[in-house]
Coordinates of C-alpha atoms in Angstrom, one line a residue:
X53 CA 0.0 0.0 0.0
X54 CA 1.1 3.6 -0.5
X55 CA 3.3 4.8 1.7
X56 CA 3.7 8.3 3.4
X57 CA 5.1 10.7 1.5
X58 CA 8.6 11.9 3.4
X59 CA 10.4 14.5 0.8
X60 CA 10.0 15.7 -3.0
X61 CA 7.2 13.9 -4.2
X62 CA 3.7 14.7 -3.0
X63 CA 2.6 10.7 -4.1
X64 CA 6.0 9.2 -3.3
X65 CA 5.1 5.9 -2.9
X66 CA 1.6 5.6 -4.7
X67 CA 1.4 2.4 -7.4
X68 CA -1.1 3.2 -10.2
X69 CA -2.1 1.0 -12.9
X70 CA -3.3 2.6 -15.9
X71 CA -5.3 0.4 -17.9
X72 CA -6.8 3.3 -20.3
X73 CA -6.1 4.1 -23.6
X74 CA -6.4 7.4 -26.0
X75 CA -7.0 10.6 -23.1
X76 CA -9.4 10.4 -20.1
X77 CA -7.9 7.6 -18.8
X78 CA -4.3 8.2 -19.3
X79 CA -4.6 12.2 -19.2
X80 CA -5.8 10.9 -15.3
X81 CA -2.8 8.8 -14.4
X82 CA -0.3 11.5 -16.2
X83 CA -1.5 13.9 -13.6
X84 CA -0.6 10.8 -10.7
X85 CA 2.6 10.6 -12.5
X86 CA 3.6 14.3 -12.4
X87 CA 3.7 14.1 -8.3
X88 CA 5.3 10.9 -7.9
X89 CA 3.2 8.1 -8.3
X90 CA 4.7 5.3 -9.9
X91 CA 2.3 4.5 -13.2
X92 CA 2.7 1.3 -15.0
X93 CA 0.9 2.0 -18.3
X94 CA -0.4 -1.7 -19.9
X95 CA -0.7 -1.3 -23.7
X96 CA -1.2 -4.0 -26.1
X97 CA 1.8 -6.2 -27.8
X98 CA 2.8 -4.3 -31.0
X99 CA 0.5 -1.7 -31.5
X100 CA 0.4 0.2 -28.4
X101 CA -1.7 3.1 -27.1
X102 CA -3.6 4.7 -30.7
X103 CA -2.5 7.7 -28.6
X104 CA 1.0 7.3 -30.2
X105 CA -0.2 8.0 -33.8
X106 CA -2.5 11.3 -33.6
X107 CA -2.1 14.0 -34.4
X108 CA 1.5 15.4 -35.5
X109 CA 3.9 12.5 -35.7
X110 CA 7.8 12.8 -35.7
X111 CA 10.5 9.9 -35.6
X112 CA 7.5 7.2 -35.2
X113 CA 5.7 8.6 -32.5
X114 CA 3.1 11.6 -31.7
X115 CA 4.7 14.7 -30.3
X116 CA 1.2 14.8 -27.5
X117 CA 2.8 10.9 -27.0
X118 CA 5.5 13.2 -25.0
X119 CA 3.0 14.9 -22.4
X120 CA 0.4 12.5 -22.3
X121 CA 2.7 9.6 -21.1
X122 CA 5.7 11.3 -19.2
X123 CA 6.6 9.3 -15.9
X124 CA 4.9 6.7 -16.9
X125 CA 6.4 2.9 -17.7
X126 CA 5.0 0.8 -20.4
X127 CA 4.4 -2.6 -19.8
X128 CA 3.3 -5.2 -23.2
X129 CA 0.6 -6.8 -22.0
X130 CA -2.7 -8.3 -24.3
X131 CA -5.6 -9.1 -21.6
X132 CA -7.5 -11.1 -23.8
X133 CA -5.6 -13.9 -22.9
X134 CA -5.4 -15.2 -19.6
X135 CA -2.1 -15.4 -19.0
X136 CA -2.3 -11.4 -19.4
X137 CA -5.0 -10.7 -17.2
X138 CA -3.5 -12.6 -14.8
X139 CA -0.5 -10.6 -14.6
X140 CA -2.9 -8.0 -14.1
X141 CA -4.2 -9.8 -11.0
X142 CA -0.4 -9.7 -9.9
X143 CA -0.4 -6.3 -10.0
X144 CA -3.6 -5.8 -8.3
X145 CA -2.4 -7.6 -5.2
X146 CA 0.2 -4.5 -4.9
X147 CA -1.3 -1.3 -6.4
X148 CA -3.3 1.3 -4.5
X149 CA -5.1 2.4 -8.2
X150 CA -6.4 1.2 -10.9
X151 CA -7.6 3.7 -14.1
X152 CA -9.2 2.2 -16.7
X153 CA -11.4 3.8 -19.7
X154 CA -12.8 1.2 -21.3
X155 CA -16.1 0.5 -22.3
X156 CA -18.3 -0.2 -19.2
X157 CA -18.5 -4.6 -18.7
X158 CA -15.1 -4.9 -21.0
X159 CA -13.1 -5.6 -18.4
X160 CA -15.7 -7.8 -16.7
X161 CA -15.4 -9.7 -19.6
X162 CA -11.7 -10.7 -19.0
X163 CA -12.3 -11.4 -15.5
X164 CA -10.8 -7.7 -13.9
X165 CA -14.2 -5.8 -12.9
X166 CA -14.5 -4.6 -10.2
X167 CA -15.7 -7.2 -7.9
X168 CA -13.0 -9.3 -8.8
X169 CA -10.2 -7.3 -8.3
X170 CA -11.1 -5.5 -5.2
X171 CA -11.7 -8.9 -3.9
X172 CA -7.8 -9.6 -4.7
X173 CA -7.4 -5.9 -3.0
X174 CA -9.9 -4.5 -1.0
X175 CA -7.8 -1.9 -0.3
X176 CA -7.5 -1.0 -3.7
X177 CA -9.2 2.2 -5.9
X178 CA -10.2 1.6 -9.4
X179 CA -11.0 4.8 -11.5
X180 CA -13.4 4.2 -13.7
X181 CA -14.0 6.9 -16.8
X182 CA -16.7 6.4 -19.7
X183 CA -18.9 8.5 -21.5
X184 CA -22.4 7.9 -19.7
X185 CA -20.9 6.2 -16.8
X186 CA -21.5 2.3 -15.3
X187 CA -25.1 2.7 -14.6
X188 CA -28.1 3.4 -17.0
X189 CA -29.7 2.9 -20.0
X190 CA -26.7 4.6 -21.7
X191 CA -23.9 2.9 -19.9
X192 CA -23.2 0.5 -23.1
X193 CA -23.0 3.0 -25.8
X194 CA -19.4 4.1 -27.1
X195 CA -18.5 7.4 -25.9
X196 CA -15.9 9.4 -27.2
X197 CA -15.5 13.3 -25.0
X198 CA -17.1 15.4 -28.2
X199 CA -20.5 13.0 -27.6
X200 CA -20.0 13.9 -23.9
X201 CA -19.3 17.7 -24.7
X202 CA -22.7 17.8 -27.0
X203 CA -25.0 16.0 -24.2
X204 CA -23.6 17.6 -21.3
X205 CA -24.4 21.0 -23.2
X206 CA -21.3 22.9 -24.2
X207 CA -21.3 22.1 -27.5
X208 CA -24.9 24.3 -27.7
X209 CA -23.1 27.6 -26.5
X210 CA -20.0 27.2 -28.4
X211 CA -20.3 29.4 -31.6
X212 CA -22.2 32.2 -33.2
X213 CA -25.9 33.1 -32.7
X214 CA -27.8 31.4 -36.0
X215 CA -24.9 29.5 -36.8
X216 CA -23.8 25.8 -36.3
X217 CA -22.2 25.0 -33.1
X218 CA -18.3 24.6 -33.1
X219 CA -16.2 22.5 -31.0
X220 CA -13.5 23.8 -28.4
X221 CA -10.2 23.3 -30.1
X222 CA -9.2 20.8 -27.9
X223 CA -10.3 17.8 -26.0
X224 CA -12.1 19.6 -23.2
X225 CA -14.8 16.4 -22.5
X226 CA -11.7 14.3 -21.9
X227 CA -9.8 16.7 -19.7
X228 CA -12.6 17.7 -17.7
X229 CA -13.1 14.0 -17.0
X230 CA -9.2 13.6 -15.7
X231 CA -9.5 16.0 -13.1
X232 CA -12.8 14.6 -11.6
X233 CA -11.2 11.3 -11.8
X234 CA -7.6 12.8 -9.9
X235 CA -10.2 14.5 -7.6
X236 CA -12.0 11.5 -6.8
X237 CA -8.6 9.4 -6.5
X238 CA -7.4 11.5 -3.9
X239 CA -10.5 11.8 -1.9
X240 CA -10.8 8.0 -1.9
X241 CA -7.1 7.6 -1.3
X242 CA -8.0 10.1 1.9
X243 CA -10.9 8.0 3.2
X244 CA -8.9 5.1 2.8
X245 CA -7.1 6.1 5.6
X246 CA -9.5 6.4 8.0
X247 CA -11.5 2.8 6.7
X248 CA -8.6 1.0 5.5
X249 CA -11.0 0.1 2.6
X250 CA -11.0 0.7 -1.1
X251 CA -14.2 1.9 -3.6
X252 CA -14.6 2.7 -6.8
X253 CA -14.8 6.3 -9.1
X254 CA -17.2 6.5 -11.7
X255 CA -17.1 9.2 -13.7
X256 CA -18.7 10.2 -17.0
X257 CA -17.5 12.0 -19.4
X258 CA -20.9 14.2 -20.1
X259 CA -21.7 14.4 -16.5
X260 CA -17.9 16.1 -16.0
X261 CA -19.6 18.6 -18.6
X262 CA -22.4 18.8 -17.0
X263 CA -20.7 19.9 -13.7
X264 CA -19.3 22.9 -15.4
X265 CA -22.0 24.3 -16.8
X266 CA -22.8 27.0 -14.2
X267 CA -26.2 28.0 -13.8
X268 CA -27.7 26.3 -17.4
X269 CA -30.6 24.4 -15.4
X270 CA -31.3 26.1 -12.7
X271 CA -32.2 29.3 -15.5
X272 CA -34.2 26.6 -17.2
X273 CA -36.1 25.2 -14.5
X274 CA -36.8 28.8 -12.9
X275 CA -38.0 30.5 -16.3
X276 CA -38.1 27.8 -18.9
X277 CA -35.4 30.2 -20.7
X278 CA -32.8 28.1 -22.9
X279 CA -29.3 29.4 -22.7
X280 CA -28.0 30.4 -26.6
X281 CA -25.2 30.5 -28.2
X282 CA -23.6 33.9 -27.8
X283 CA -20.1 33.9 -29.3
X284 CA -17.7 36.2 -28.0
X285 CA -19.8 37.2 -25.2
X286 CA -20.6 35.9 -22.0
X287 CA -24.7 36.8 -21.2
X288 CA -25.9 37.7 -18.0
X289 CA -22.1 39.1 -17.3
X290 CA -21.4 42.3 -18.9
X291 CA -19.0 43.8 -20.3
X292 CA -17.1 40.2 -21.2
X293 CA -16.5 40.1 -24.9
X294 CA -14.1 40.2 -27.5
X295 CA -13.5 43.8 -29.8
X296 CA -12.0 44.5 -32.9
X297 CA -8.7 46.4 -32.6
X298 CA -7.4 49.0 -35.5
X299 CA -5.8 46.6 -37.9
X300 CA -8.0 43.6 -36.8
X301 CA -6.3 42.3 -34.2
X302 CA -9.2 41.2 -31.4
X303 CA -8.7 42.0 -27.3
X304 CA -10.7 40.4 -24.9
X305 CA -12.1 42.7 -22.3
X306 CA -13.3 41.9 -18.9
X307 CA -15.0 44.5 -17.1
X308 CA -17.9 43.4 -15.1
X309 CA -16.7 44.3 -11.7
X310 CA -18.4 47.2 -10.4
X311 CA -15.7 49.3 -9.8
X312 CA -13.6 48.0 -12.8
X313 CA -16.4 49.1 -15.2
X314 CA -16.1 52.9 -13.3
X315 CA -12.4 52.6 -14.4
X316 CA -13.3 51.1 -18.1
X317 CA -15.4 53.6 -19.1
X318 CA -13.3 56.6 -18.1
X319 CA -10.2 55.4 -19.6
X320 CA -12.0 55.0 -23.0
X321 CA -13.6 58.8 -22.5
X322 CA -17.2 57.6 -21.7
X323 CA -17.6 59.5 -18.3
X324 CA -21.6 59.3 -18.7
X325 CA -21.3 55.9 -18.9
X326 CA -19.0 55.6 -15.7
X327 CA -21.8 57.6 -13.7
X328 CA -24.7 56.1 -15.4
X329 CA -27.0 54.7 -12.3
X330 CA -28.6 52.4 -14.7
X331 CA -24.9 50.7 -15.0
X332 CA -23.4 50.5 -11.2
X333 CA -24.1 46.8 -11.1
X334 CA -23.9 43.7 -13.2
X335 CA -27.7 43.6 -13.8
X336 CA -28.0 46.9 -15.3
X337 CA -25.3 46.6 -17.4
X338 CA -26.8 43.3 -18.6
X339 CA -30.1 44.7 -19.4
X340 CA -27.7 47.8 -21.9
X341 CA -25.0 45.1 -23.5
X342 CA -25.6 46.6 -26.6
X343 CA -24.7 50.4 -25.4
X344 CA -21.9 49.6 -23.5
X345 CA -20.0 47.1 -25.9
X346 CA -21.2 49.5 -28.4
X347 CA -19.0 52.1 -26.6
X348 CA -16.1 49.5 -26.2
X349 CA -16.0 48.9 -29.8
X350 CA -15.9 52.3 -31.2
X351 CA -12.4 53.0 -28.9
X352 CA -11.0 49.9 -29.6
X353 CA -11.4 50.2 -33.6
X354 CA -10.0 53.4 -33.1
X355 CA -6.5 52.2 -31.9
X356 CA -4.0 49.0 -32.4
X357 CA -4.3 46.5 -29.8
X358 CA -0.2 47.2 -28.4
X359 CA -2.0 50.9 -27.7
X360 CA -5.3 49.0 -25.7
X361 CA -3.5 46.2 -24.3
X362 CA -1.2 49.4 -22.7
X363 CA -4.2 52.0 -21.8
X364 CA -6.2 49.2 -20.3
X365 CA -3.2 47.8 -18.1
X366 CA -2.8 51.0 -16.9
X367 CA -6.6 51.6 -15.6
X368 CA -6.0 47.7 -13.7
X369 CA -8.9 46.3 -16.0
X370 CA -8.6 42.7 -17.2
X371 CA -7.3 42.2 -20.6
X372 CA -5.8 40.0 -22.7
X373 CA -5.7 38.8 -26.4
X374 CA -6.1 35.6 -28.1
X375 CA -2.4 33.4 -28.0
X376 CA -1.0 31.2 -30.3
X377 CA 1.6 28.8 -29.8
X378 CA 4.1 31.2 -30.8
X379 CA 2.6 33.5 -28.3
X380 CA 2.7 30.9 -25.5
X381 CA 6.3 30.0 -25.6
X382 CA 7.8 33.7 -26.4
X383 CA 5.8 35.3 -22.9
X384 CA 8.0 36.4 -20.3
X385 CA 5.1 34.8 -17.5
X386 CA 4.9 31.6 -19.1
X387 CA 8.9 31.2 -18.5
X388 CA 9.0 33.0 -15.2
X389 CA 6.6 30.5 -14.1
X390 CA 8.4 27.5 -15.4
X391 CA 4.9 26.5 -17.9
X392 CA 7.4 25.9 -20.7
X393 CA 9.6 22.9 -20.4
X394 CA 12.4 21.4 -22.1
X395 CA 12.9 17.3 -22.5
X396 CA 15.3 15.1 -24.8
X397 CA 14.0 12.6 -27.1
X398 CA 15.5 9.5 -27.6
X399 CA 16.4 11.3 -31.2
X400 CA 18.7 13.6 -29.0
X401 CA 16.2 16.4 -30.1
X402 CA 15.2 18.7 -27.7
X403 CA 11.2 18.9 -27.4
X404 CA 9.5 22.1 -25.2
X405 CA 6.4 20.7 -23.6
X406 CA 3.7 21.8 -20.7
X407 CA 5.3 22.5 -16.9
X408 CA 3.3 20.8 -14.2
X409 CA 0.5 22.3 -12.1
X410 CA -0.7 22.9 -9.6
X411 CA 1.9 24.1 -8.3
X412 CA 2.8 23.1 -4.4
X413 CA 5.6 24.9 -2.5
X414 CA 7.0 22.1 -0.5
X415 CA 6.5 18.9 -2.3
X416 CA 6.2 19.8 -6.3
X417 CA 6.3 17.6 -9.2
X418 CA 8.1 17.1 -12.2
X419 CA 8.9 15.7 -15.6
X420 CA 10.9 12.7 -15.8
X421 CA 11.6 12.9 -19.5
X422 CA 10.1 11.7 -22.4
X423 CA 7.2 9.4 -23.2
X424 CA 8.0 5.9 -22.8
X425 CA 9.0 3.5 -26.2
X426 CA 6.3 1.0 -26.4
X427 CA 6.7 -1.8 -24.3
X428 CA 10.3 -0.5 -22.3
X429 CA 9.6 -1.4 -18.7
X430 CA 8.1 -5.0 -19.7
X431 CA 11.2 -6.6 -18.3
X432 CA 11.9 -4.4 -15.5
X433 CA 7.9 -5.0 -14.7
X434 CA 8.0 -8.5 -15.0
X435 CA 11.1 -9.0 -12.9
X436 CA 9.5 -7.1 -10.1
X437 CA 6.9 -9.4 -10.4
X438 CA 9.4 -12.4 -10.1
X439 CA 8.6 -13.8 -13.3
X440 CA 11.9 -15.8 -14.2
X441 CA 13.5 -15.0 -17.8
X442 CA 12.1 -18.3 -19.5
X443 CA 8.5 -17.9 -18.3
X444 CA 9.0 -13.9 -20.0
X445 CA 10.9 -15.4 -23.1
X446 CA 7.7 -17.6 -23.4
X447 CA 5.4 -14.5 -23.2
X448 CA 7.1 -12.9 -25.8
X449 CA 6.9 -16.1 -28.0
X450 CA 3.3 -16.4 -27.6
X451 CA 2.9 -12.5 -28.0
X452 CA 1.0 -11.9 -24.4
X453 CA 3.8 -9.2 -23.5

């Protein structure tokens, strides 16, 4: 069982056993990873997480490969065979977690549901992650996170008024679903302490969504009011848009706090706006959203964004701009915060990557390197297991590792 943490490593001593594939899952365990844990990632013989062919490839192997799996070891395993699975029950007997993001009953089909493997541990956490969850009429249906963005009702805001709803550039579904699973790992891994018992996470991946979708029902069931899309605005919160600069660079402009709008509307000359009465709080400004990004827009088109970005600093009210990539790594804050990382491929090549958050004061994490070549822990694995050489050399003959 895990032991207590004593220096650098906030999960020192924590054994997880990642049996996901693709994001949720994994994305999960990375975050485990980054703060000690020791993650054994099983992937199939030959093939490997499909993880390790999206998106932009280089040398072999997807450059996401290289965040998604740092700290991690891969071990070869194929559970469809029993001699895998019960490798997995090995494991088991010494790991405090379990992630898995399969589809809910496929690992009760090999023999490693729940029941069964808490009955080998009952100390143990398993981390379940799927799109509708282990329970209802949905459970059995594939779910990928842009099916759990759509139900869970993002994918309804995202976009323009009138138009058809866009995606959020990135897996968000997924994500969101990580961090209630590392949530959910570390509350269980807190109660364990005081029961000395194991459980199980469920989490779905429309229901982590869901969560995050603010005040959507609550509106609907008070006044039957839908919630539309809006594009660059945020309704109900106002002023919170994007604006056209001179030269057509955008801003985004935050000035919904009381005294920040006060400030807003001096700096950009509209004094009877700063002293309207109809405006000092967030409701009145909701009910003018068209005067007062009205006003916004007419400064900003007046002047380049360096010139607003500047002015608005100045007044203290929020503002930013859209970044790229290229914006990302040349930022002075992302650096002096350590968010930009340098590790060395295999190649030799150097590779900048994501730092680790959160960030804790006295026990942080870290990046151990690159993401792992398929299969490189197997021995190492095995042999902590005390599975002699010819029983592995067999393994490999009859491609279970």
């Amino acid at each position: 069982m895990a032991e207590q943490a004593t220096g650098g490593m906030a999960l020192q001593g924590l054994k997880v056993l990642e049996l996901g594939q693709l994001i949720a899952g994994p994305f999960a365990a990375k975050l485990l990873g980054e703060f000690g844990a020791d993650v054994i990632k099983v992937e199939p013989p030959g093939v490997g997480d499909p993880l390790r062919r999206w998106r932009k490839v280089q040398d072999g192997t997807s450059l996401w490969w290289h965040v998604q799996s740092r700290n991690k070891r891969s071990l070869t395993l194929n559970l469809r065979e029993s001699e895998g699975q019960n490798i997995v029950r090995r494991l088991v007997e010494e790991c405090d977690v379990v992630v898995e993001n399969f589809r809910p009953g496929t690992l009760e089909s090999w023999g490693l549901g729940w029941d069964e493997l808490s009955a080998i541990n009952p100390q143990l956490i398993m981390v379940r992650v799927s799109g509708y969850g282990q329970t209802g009429p949905y459970r059995d249906k594939p779910g990928f996170g842009v099916v759990g963005e759509a139900m869970g009702g993002l994918r309804y805001l995202t976009g323009q008024p009138g138009e058809p709803s866009v995606r959020v550039g990135v897996s968000i579904g997924d994500s969101l679903s990580a961090l209630y699973a590392v949530i959910g790992t570390l509350l269980a891994l807190q109660e364990r302490q005081r029961s000395g018992q194991g459980q199980f996470i469920d989490v779905a991946l429309y229901e982590s969504v869901f969560g995050m979708m603010e005040s959507l029902l609550p509106e609907y069931d008070a006044t039957g009011e839908i919630r539309q899309p809006s594009g660059s605005a945020l309704p109900g919160i106002t002023p919170s848009n994007a604006y056209a600069c001179l030269g057509g660079d955008y801003v985004l402009i935050a000035g919904n706090g009381d005294s920040i709008f006060k400030r807003l509307m001096q700096v950009i000359g509209r004094d009877d706006l700063a002293e309207d009465p109809r405006l000092a709080h967030n409701d009145g400004r909701s009910a003018n959203a068209e005067l007062i990004d009205g006003a916004i827009g007419d400064w900003a088109a007046r002047h380049p964004r360096a010139h607003v970005l500047e002015v608005l600093d100045a007044a203290r009210v929020p503002v930013g701009y859209p970044y790229t990539a290229e914006d990302i790594v040349r930022d002075p804050h992302y650096q002096a915060r350590e968010m930009i990382q340098n590790i060395q491929l295999a190649s030799g090549s150097p590779l900048k990557v994501p730092g680790v958050l959160p960030k804790l004061s006295r026990t942080p994490g870290r990046i151990g390197g690159a993401g792992p070549e398929l299969g490189q822990h197997t021995r190492e694995v095995l042999d902590e297991l005390g599975i002699d050489e010819h029983t592995q050399q067999q393994l490999r003959e009859r491609g279970i590792v």
